[in-house]
mmCIF file of C-alpha atoms and ligand atoms in Angstrom:
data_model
loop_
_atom_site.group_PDB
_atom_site.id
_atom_site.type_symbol
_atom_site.label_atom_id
_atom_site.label_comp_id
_atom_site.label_asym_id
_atom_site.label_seq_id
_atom_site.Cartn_x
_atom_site.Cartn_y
_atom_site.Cartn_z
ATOM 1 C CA UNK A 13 -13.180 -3.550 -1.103
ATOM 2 C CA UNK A 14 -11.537 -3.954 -4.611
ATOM 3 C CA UNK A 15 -12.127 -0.918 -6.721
ATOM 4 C CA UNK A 16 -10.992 -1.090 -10.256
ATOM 5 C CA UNK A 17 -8.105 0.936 -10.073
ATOM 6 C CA UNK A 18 -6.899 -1.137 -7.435
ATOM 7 C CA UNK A 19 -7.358 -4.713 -9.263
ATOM 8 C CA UNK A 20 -5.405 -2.744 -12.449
ATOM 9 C CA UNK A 21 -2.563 -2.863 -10.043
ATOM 10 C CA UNK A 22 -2.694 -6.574 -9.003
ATOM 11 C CA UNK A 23 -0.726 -9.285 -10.939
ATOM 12 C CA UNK A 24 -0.284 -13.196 -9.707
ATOM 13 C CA UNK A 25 2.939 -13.150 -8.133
ATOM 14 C CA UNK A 26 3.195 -17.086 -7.411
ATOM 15 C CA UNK A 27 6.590 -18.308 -8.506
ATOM 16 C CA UNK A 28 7.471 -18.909 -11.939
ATOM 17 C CA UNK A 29 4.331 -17.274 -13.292
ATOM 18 C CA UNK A 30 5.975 -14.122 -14.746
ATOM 19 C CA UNK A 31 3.927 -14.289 -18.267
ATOM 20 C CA UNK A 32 0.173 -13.573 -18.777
ATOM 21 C CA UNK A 33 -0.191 -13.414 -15.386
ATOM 22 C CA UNK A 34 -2.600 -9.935 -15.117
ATOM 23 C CA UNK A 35 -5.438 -8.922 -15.294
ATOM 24 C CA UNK A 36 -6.687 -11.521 -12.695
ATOM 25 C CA UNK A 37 -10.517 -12.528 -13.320
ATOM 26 C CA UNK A 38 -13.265 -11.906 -10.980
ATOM 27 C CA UNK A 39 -15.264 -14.778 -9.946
ATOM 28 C CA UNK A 40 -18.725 -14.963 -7.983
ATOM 29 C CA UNK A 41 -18.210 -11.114 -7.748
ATOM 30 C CA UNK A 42 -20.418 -9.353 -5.719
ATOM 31 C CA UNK A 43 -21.125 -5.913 -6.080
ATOM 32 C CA UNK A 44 -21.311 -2.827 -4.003
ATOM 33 C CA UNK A 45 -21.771 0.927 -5.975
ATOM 34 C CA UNK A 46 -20.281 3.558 -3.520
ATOM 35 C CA UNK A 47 -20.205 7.217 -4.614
ATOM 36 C CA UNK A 48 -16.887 9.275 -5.027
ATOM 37 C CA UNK A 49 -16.195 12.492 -5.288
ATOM 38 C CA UNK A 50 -15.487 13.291 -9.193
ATOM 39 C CA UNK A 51 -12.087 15.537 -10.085
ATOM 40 C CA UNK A 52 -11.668 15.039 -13.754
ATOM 41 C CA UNK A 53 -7.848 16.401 -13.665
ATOM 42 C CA UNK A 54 -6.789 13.180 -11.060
ATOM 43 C CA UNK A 55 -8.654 10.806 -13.686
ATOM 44 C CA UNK A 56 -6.635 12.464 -16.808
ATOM 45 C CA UNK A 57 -3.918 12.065 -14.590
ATOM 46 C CA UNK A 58 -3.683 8.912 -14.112
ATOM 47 C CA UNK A 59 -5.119 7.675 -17.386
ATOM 48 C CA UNK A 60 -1.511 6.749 -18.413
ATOM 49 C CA UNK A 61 -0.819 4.204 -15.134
ATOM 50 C CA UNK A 62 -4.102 2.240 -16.554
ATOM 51 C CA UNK A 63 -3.635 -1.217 -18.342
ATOM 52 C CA UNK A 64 -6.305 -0.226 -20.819
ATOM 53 C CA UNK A 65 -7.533 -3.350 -22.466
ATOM 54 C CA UNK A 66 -7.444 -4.833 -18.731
ATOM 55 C CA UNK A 67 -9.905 -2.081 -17.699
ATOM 56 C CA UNK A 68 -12.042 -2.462 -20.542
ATOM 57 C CA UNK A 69 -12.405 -6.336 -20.387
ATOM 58 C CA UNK A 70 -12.987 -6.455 -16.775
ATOM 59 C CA UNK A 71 -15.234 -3.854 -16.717
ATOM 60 C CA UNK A 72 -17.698 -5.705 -19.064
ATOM 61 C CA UNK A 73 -17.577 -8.910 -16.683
ATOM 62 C CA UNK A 74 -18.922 -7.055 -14.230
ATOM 63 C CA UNK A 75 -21.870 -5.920 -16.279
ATOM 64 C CA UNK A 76 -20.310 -2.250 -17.268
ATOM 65 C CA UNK A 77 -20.297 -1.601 -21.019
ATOM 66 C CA UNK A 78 -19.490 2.175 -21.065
ATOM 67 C CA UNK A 79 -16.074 2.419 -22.165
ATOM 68 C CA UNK A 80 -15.093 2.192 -25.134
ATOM 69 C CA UNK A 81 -12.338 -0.657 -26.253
ATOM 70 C CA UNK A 82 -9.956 1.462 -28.325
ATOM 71 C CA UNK A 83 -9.262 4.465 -25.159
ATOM 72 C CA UNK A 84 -10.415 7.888 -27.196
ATOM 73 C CA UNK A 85 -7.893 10.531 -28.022
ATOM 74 C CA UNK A 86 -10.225 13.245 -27.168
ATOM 75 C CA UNK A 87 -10.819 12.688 -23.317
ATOM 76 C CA UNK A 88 -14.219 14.925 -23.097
ATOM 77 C CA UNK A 89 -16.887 15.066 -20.278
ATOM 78 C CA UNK A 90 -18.611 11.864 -20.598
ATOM 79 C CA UNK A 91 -15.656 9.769 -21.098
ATOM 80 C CA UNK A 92 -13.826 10.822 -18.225
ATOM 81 C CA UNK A 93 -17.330 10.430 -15.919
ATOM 82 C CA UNK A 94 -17.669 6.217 -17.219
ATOM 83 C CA UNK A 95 -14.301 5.780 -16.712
ATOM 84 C CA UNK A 96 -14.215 7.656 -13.029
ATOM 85 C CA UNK A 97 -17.198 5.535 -12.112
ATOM 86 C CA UNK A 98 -15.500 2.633 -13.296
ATOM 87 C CA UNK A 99 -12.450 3.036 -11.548
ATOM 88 C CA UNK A 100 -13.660 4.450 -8.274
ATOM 89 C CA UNK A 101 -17.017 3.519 -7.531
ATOM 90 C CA UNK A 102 -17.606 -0.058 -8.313
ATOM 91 C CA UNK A 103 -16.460 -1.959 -5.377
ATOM 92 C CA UNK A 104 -16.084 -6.038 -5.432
ATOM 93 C CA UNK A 105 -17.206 -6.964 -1.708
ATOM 94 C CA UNK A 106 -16.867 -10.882 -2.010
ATOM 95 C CA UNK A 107 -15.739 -13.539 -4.295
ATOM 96 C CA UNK A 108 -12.201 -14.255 -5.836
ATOM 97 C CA UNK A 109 -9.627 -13.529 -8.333
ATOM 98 C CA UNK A 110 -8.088 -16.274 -10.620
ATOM 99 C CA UNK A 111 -4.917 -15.877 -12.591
ATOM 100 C CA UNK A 112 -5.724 -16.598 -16.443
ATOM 101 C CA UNK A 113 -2.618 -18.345 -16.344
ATOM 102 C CA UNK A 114 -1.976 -20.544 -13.386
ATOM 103 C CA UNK A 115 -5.219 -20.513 -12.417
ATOM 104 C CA UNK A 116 -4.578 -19.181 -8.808
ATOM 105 C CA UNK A 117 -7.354 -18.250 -6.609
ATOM 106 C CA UNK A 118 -7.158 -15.377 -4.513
ATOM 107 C CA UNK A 119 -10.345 -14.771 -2.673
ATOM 108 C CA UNK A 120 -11.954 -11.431 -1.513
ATOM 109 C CA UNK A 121 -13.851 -11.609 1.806
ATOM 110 C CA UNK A 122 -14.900 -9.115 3.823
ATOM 111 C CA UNK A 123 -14.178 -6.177 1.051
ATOM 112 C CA UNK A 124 -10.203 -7.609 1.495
ATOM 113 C CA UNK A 125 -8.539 -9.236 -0.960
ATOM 114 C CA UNK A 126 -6.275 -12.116 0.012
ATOM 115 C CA UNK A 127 -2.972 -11.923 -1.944
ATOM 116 C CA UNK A 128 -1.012 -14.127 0.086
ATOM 117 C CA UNK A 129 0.792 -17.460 -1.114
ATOM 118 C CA UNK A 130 1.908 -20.564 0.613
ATOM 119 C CA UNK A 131 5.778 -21.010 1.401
ATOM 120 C CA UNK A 132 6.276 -23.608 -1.807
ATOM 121 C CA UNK A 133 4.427 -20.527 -3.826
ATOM 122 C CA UNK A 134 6.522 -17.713 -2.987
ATOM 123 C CA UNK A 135 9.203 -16.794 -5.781
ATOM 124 C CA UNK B 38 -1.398 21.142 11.922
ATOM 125 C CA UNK B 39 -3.687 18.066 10.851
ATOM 126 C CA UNK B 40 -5.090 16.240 13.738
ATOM 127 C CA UNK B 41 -3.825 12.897 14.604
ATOM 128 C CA UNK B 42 -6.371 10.257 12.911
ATOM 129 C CA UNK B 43 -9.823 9.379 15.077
ATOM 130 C CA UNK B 44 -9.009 5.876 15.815
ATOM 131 C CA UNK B 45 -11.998 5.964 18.762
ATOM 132 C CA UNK B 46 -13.846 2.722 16.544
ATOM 133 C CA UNK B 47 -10.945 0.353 17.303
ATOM 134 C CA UNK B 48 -11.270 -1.358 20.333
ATOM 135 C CA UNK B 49 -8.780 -3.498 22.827
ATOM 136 C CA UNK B 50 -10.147 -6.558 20.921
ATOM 137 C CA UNK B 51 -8.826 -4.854 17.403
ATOM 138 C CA UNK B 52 -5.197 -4.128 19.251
ATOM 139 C CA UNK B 53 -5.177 -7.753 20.909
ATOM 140 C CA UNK B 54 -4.436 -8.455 17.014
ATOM 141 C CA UNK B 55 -3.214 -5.241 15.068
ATOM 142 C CA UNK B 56 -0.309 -3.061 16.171
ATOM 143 C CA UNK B 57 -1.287 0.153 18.021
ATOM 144 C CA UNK B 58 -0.078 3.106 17.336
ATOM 145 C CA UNK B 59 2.883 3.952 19.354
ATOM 146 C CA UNK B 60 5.463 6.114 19.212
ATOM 147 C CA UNK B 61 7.108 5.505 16.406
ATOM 148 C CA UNK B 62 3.914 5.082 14.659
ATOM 149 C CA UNK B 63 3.590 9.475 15.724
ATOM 150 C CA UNK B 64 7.216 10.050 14.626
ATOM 151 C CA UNK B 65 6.188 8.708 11.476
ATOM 152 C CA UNK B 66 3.185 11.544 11.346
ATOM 153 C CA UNK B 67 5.281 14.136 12.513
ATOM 154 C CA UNK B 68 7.937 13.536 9.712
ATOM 155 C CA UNK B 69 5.340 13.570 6.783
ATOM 156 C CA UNK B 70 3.633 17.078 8.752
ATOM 157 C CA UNK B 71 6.927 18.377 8.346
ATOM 158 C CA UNK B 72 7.422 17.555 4.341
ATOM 159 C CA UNK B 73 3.628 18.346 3.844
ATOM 160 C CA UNK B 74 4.263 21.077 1.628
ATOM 161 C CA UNK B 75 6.420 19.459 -0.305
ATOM 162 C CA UNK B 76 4.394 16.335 -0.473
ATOM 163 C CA UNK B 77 1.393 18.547 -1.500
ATOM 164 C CA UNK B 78 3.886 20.781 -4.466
ATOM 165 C CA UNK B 79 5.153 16.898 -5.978
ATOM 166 C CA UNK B 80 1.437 16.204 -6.798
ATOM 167 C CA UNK B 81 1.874 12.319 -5.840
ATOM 168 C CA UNK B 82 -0.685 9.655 -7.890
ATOM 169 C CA UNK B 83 -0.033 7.200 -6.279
ATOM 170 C CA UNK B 84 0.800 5.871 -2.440
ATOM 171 C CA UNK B 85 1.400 2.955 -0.844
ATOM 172 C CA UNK B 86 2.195 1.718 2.523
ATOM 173 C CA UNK B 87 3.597 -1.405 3.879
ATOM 174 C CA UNK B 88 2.421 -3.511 7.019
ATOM 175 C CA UNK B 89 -0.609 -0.465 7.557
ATOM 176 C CA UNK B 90 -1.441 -1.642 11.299
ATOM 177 C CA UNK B 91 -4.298 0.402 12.264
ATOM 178 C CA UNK B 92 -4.184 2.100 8.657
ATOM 179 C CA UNK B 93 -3.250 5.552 11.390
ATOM 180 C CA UNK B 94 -0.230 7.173 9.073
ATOM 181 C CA UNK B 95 -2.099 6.700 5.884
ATOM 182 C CA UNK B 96 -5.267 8.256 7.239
ATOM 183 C CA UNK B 97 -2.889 10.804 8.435
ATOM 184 C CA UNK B 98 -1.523 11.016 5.034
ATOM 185 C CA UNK B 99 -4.323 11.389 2.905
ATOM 186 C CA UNK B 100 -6.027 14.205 5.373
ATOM 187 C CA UNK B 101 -2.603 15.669 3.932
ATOM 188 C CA UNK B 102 -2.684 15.020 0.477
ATOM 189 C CA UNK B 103 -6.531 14.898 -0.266
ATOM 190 C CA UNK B 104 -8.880 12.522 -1.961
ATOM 191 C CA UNK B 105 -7.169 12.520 -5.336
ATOM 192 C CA UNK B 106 -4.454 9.908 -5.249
ATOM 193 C CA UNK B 107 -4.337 6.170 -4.047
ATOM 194 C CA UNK B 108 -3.568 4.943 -1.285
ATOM 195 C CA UNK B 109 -2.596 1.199 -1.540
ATOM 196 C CA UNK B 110 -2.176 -0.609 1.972
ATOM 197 C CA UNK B 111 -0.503 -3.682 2.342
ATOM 198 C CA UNK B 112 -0.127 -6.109 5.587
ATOM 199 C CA UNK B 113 0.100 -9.910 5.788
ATOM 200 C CA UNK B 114 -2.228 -9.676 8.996
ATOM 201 C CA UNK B 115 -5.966 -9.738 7.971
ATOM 202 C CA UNK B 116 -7.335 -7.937 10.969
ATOM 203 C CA UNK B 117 -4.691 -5.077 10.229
ATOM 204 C CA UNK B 118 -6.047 -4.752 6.434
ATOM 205 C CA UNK B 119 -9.617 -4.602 8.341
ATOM 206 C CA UNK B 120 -8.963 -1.917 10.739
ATOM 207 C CA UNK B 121 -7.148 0.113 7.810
ATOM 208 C CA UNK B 122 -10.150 0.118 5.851
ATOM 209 C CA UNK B 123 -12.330 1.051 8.505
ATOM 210 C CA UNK B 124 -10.028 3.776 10.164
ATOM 211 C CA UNK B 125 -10.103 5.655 6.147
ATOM 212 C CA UNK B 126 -13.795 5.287 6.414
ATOM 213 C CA UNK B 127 -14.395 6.465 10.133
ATOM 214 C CA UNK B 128 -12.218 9.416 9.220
ATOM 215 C CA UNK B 129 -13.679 9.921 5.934
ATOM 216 C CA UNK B 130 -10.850 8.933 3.538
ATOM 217 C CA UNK B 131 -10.411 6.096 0.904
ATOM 218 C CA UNK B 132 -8.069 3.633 1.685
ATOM 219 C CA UNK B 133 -7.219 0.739 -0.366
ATOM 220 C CA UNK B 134 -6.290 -2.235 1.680
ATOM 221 C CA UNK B 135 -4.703 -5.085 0.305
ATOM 222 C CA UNK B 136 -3.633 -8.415 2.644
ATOM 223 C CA UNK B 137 -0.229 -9.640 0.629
ATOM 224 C CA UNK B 138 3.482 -9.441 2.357
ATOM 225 C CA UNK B 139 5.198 -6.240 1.028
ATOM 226 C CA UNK B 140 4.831 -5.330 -2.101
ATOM 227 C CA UNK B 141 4.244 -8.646 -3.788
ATOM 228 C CA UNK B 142 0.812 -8.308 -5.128
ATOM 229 C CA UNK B 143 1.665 -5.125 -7.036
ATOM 230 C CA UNK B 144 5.377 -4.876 -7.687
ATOM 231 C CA UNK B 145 4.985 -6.541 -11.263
ATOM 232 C CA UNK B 146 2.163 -3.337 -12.221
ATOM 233 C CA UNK B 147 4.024 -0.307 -10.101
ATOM 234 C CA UNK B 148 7.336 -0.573 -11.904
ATOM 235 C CA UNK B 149 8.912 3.155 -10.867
ATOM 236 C CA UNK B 150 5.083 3.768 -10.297
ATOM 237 C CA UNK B 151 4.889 5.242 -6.754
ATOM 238 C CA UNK B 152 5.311 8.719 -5.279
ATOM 239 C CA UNK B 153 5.764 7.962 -1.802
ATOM 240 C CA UNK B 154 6.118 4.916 -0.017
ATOM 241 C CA UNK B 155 6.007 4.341 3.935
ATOM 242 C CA UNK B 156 7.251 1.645 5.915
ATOM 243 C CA UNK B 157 7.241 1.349 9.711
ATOM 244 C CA UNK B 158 8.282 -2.357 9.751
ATOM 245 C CA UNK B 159 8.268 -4.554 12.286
ATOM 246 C CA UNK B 160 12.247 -3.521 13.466
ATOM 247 C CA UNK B 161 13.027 -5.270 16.890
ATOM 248 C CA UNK B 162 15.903 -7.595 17.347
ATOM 249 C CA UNK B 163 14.529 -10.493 17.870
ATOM 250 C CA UNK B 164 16.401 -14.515 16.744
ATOM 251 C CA UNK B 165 15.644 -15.124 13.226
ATOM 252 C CA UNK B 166 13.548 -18.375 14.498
ATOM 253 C CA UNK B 167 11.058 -15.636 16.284
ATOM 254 C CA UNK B 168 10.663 -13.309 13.199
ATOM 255 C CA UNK B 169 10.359 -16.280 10.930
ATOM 256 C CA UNK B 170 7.515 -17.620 12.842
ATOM 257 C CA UNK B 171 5.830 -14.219 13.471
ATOM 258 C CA UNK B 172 5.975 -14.000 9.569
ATOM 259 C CA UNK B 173 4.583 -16.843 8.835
ATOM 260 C CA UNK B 174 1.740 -16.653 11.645
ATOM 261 C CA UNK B 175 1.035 -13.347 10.132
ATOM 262 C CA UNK B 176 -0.209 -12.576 13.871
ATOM 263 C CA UNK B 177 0.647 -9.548 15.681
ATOM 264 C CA UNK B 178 3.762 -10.289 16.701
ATOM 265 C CA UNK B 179 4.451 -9.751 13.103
ATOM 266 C CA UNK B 180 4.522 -6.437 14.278
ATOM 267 C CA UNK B 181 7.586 -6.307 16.065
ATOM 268 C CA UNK B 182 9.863 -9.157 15.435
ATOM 269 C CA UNK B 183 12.043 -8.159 13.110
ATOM 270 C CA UNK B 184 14.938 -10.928 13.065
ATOM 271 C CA UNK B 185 18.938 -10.503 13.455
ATOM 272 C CA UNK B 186 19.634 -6.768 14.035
ATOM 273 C CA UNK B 187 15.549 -5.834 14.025
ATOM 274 C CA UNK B 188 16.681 -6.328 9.622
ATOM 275 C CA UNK B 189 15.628 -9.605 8.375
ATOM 276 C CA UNK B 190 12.401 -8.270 6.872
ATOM 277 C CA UNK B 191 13.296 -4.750 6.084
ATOM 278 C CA UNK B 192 16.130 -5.669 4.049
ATOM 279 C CA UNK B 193 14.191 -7.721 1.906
ATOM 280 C CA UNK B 194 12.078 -4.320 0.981
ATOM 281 C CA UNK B 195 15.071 -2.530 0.795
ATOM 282 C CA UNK B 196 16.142 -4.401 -1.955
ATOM 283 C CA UNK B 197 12.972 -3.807 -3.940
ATOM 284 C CA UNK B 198 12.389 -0.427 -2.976
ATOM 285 C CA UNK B 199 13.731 1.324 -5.845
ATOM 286 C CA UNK B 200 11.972 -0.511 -8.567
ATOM 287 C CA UNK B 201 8.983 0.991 -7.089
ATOM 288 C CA UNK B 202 10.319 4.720 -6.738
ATOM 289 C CA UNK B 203 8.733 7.404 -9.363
ATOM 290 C CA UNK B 204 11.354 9.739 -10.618
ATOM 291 C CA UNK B 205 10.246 11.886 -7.622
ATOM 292 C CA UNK B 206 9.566 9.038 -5.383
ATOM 293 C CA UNK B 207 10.384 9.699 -1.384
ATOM 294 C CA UNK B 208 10.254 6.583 0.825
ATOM 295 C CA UNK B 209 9.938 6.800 4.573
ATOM 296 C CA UNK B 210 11.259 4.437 6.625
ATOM 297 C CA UNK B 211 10.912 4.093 10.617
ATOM 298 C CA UNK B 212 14.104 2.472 12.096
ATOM 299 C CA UNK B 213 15.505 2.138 15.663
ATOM 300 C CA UNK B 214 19.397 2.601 16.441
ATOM 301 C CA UNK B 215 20.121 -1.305 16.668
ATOM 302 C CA UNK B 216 19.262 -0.928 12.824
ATOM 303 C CA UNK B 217 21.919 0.607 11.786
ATOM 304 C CA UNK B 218 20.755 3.466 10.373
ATOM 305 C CA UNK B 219 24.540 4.697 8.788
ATOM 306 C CA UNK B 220 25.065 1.428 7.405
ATOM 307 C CA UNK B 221 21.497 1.328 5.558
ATOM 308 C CA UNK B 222 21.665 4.781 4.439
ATOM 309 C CA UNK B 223 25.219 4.161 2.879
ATOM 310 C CA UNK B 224 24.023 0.976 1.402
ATOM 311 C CA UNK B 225 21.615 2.457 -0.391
ATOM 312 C CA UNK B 226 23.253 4.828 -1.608
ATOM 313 C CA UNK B 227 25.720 2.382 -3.401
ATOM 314 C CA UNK B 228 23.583 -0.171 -4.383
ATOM 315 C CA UNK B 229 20.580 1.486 -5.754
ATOM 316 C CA UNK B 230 21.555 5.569 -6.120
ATOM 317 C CA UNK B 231 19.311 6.250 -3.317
ATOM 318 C CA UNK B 232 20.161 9.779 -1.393
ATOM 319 C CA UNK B 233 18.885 9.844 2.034
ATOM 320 C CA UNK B 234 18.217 12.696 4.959
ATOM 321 C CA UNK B 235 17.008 11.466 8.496
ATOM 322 C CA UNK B 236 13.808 13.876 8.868
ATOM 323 C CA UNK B 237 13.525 13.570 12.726
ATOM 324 C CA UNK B 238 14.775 11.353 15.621
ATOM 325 C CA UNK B 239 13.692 10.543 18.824
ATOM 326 C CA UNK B 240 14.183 8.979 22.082
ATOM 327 C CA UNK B 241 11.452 7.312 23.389
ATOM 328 C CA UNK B 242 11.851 4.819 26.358
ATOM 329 C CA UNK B 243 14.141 2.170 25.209
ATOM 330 C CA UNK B 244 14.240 3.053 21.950
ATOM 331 C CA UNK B 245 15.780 5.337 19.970
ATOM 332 C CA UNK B 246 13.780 6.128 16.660
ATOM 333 C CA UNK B 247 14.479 7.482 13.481
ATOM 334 C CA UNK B 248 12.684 8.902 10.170
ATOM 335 C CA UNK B 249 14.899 8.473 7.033
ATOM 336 C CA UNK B 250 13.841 9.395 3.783
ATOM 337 C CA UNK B 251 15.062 8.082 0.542
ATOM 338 C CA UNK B 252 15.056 9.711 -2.732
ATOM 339 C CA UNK B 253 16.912 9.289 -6.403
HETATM 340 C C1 SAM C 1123 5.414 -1.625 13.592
HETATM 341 S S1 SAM C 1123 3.856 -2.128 12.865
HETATM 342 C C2 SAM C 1123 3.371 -0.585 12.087
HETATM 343 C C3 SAM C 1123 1.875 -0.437 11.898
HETATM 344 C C4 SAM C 1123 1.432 0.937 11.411
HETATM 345 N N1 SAM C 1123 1.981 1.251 10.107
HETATM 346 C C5 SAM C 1123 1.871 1.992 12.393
HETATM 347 O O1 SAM C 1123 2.793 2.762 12.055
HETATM 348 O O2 SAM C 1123 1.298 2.047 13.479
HETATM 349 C C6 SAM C 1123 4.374 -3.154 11.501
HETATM 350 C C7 SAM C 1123 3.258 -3.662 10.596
HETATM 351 O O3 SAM C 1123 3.830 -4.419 9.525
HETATM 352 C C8 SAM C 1123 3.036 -5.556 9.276
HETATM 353 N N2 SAM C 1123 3.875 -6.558 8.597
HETATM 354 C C9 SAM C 1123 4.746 -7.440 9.156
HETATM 355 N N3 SAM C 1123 5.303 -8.197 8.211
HETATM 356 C C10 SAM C 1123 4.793 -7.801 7.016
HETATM 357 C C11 SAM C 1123 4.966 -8.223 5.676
HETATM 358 N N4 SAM C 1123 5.791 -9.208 5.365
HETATM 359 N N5 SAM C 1123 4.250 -7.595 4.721
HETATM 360 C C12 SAM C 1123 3.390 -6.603 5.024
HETATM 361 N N6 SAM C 1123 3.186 -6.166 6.279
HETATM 362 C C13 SAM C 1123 3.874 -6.753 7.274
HETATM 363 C C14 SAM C 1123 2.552 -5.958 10.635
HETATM 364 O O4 SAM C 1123 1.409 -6.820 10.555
HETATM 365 C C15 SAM C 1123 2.255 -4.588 11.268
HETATM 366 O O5 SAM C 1123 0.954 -4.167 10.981
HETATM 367 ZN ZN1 ZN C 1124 -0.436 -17.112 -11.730
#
């Protein structure tokens, strides 16, 4: 599966596309809500590793519209419940991930997404 | 004293195509049982382990650590990303499986980003024309072949290890005598600032297997 937090972490890597090259976009996405255990102090934690607007943008693709677009200094109960369920508990089963800039396709089957690049593609 | 991983879904058919574990695979567990404590104390965000096989030493690893950090898994071989996934799940963890060659996918987000890394690469001697292959089959004998001096691969990972490395980043790496385990470890030192300690060694059969762990 591709959680959230993982797909924060993934940038094109083809070579030569160094600029504008995250957050990929989901395509045909399809779904799967899994429940996580919730510890508020691991969220805080790693609020600062998060690509923000990224977050934000892609979680509104998908259909989820409770985080707010400026992130809130005050990070109270609520808040920190969207954005766990967000980042942990919305899994992307099938489909693919293009690169808003090179247009690269990386597909998700099977819960697995498929990074990998051709030879000619590999920086 | 966690228990090694339940690996009891996997199947010949899964290790016709993804590495079992072996013994270096267990030399690997035994060196992160030994730093547990000090795993636990550095409160790590975020892990991340290259070529996962089975997904066995990050199960083993997040019994150890807990549900509240990531664990990223890469491996170019699709059935290994498979059997990682399912190994967190039939052992009740999260694991995070993604099928790219090293760290390729995520290097450009993880800048000094990660708290531990592990790497039990594929390390045998083989000719560069059998590791090349096995690379780009992205089969199981991915697994092993490991090019001139069992180093073609690893070195490429060595030389992009630090940029990953948190300020309190440890990386493990599994390597056999034919390595050269002196010559890595000083390398490292001068190239990137990297200390090293070799946590454990052992013989096992043919091979003679180390633990080395890397930190600023
Ligand atoms: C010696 S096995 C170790 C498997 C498992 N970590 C263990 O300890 O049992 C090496 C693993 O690295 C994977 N691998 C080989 N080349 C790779 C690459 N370029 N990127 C990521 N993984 C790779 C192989 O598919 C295999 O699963
Ligand atoms: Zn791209």
């Amino acid at each position: 599966m591709v959680r959230l937090i993982t797909h924060n972490l993934l940038a094109c890597h083809v070579k030569g596309c160094t600029s504008n090259n995250f957050p990929l976009e989901f395509k045909d996405a399809k779904l799967e809500l899994r429940e996580a255990e919730y510890n508020p102090e691991f969220i805080r934690g790693f609020l600062p590793k998060i690509e923000w607007k990224a977050l934000v943008d892609t979680a509104r693709q998908l259909g989820d519209t409770s985080l707010p677009l400026e992130q809130p200094e005050m990070l109270d109960d609520e808040f920190l419940k969207n954005l766990h369920h967000v980042l942990l508990e919305i899994h992307v089963e099938e489909g693919s991930m293009i690169c808003p800039n090179c247009k690269h396709d990386y597909p998700i089957s099977n819960g697995i997404p498929n990074m990998l690049l051709a030879e000619h593609e590999i920086g | 004293m966690e228990p090694t991983p339940d690996l009891s879904h996997l199947t010949r058919r899964d290790y016709d195509r993804v590495y079992e574990p072996a013994e270096d695979t267990f030399l690997l567990l035994d060196a992160l049982e030994l730093d547990a404590n000090a795993l636990r104390a550095a409160k790590p965000q975020i892990c991340l382990e290259i070529g996962s096989g089975s997904g066995c030493v990050s199960t083993f690893l997040a019994k150890i650590l807990g549900p509240s950090v990531l664990y990223l898994c890469t491996d170019i071989n699709f059935h290994a990303c498979r059997c990682t996934f399912l190994t967190g799940v039939q052992n009740q963890v999260i694991l995070d499986p993604i099928n790219t060659s090293l760290d390729s996918a995520v290097r450009y987000r993880l800048v000094h980003g990660v708290d531990i890394i592990l790497f039990n690469p594929p390390y045998v001697p083989t000719s560069s024309d059998e590791a090349e292959d096995a690379q780009e089959g992205r089969t199981i004998e991915g697994s092993w072949a490991g090019g001139f001096n069992g180093m073609e691969l690893t070195n490429v990972f060595l030389e992009r290890v630090e940029h990953l490395m948190s300020l309190q980043g440890k990386f493990y790496l599994v390597a056999v005598k034919q390595n050269d385990i002196e010559h890595i470890r000083r390398s490292m030192l001068h190239s990137y600032g990297l200390k090293s300690e070799i946590v454990l060694q052992r013989r096992a059969g043919r091979e003679h297997l180390f633990v080395v762990r890397f930190t600023r």
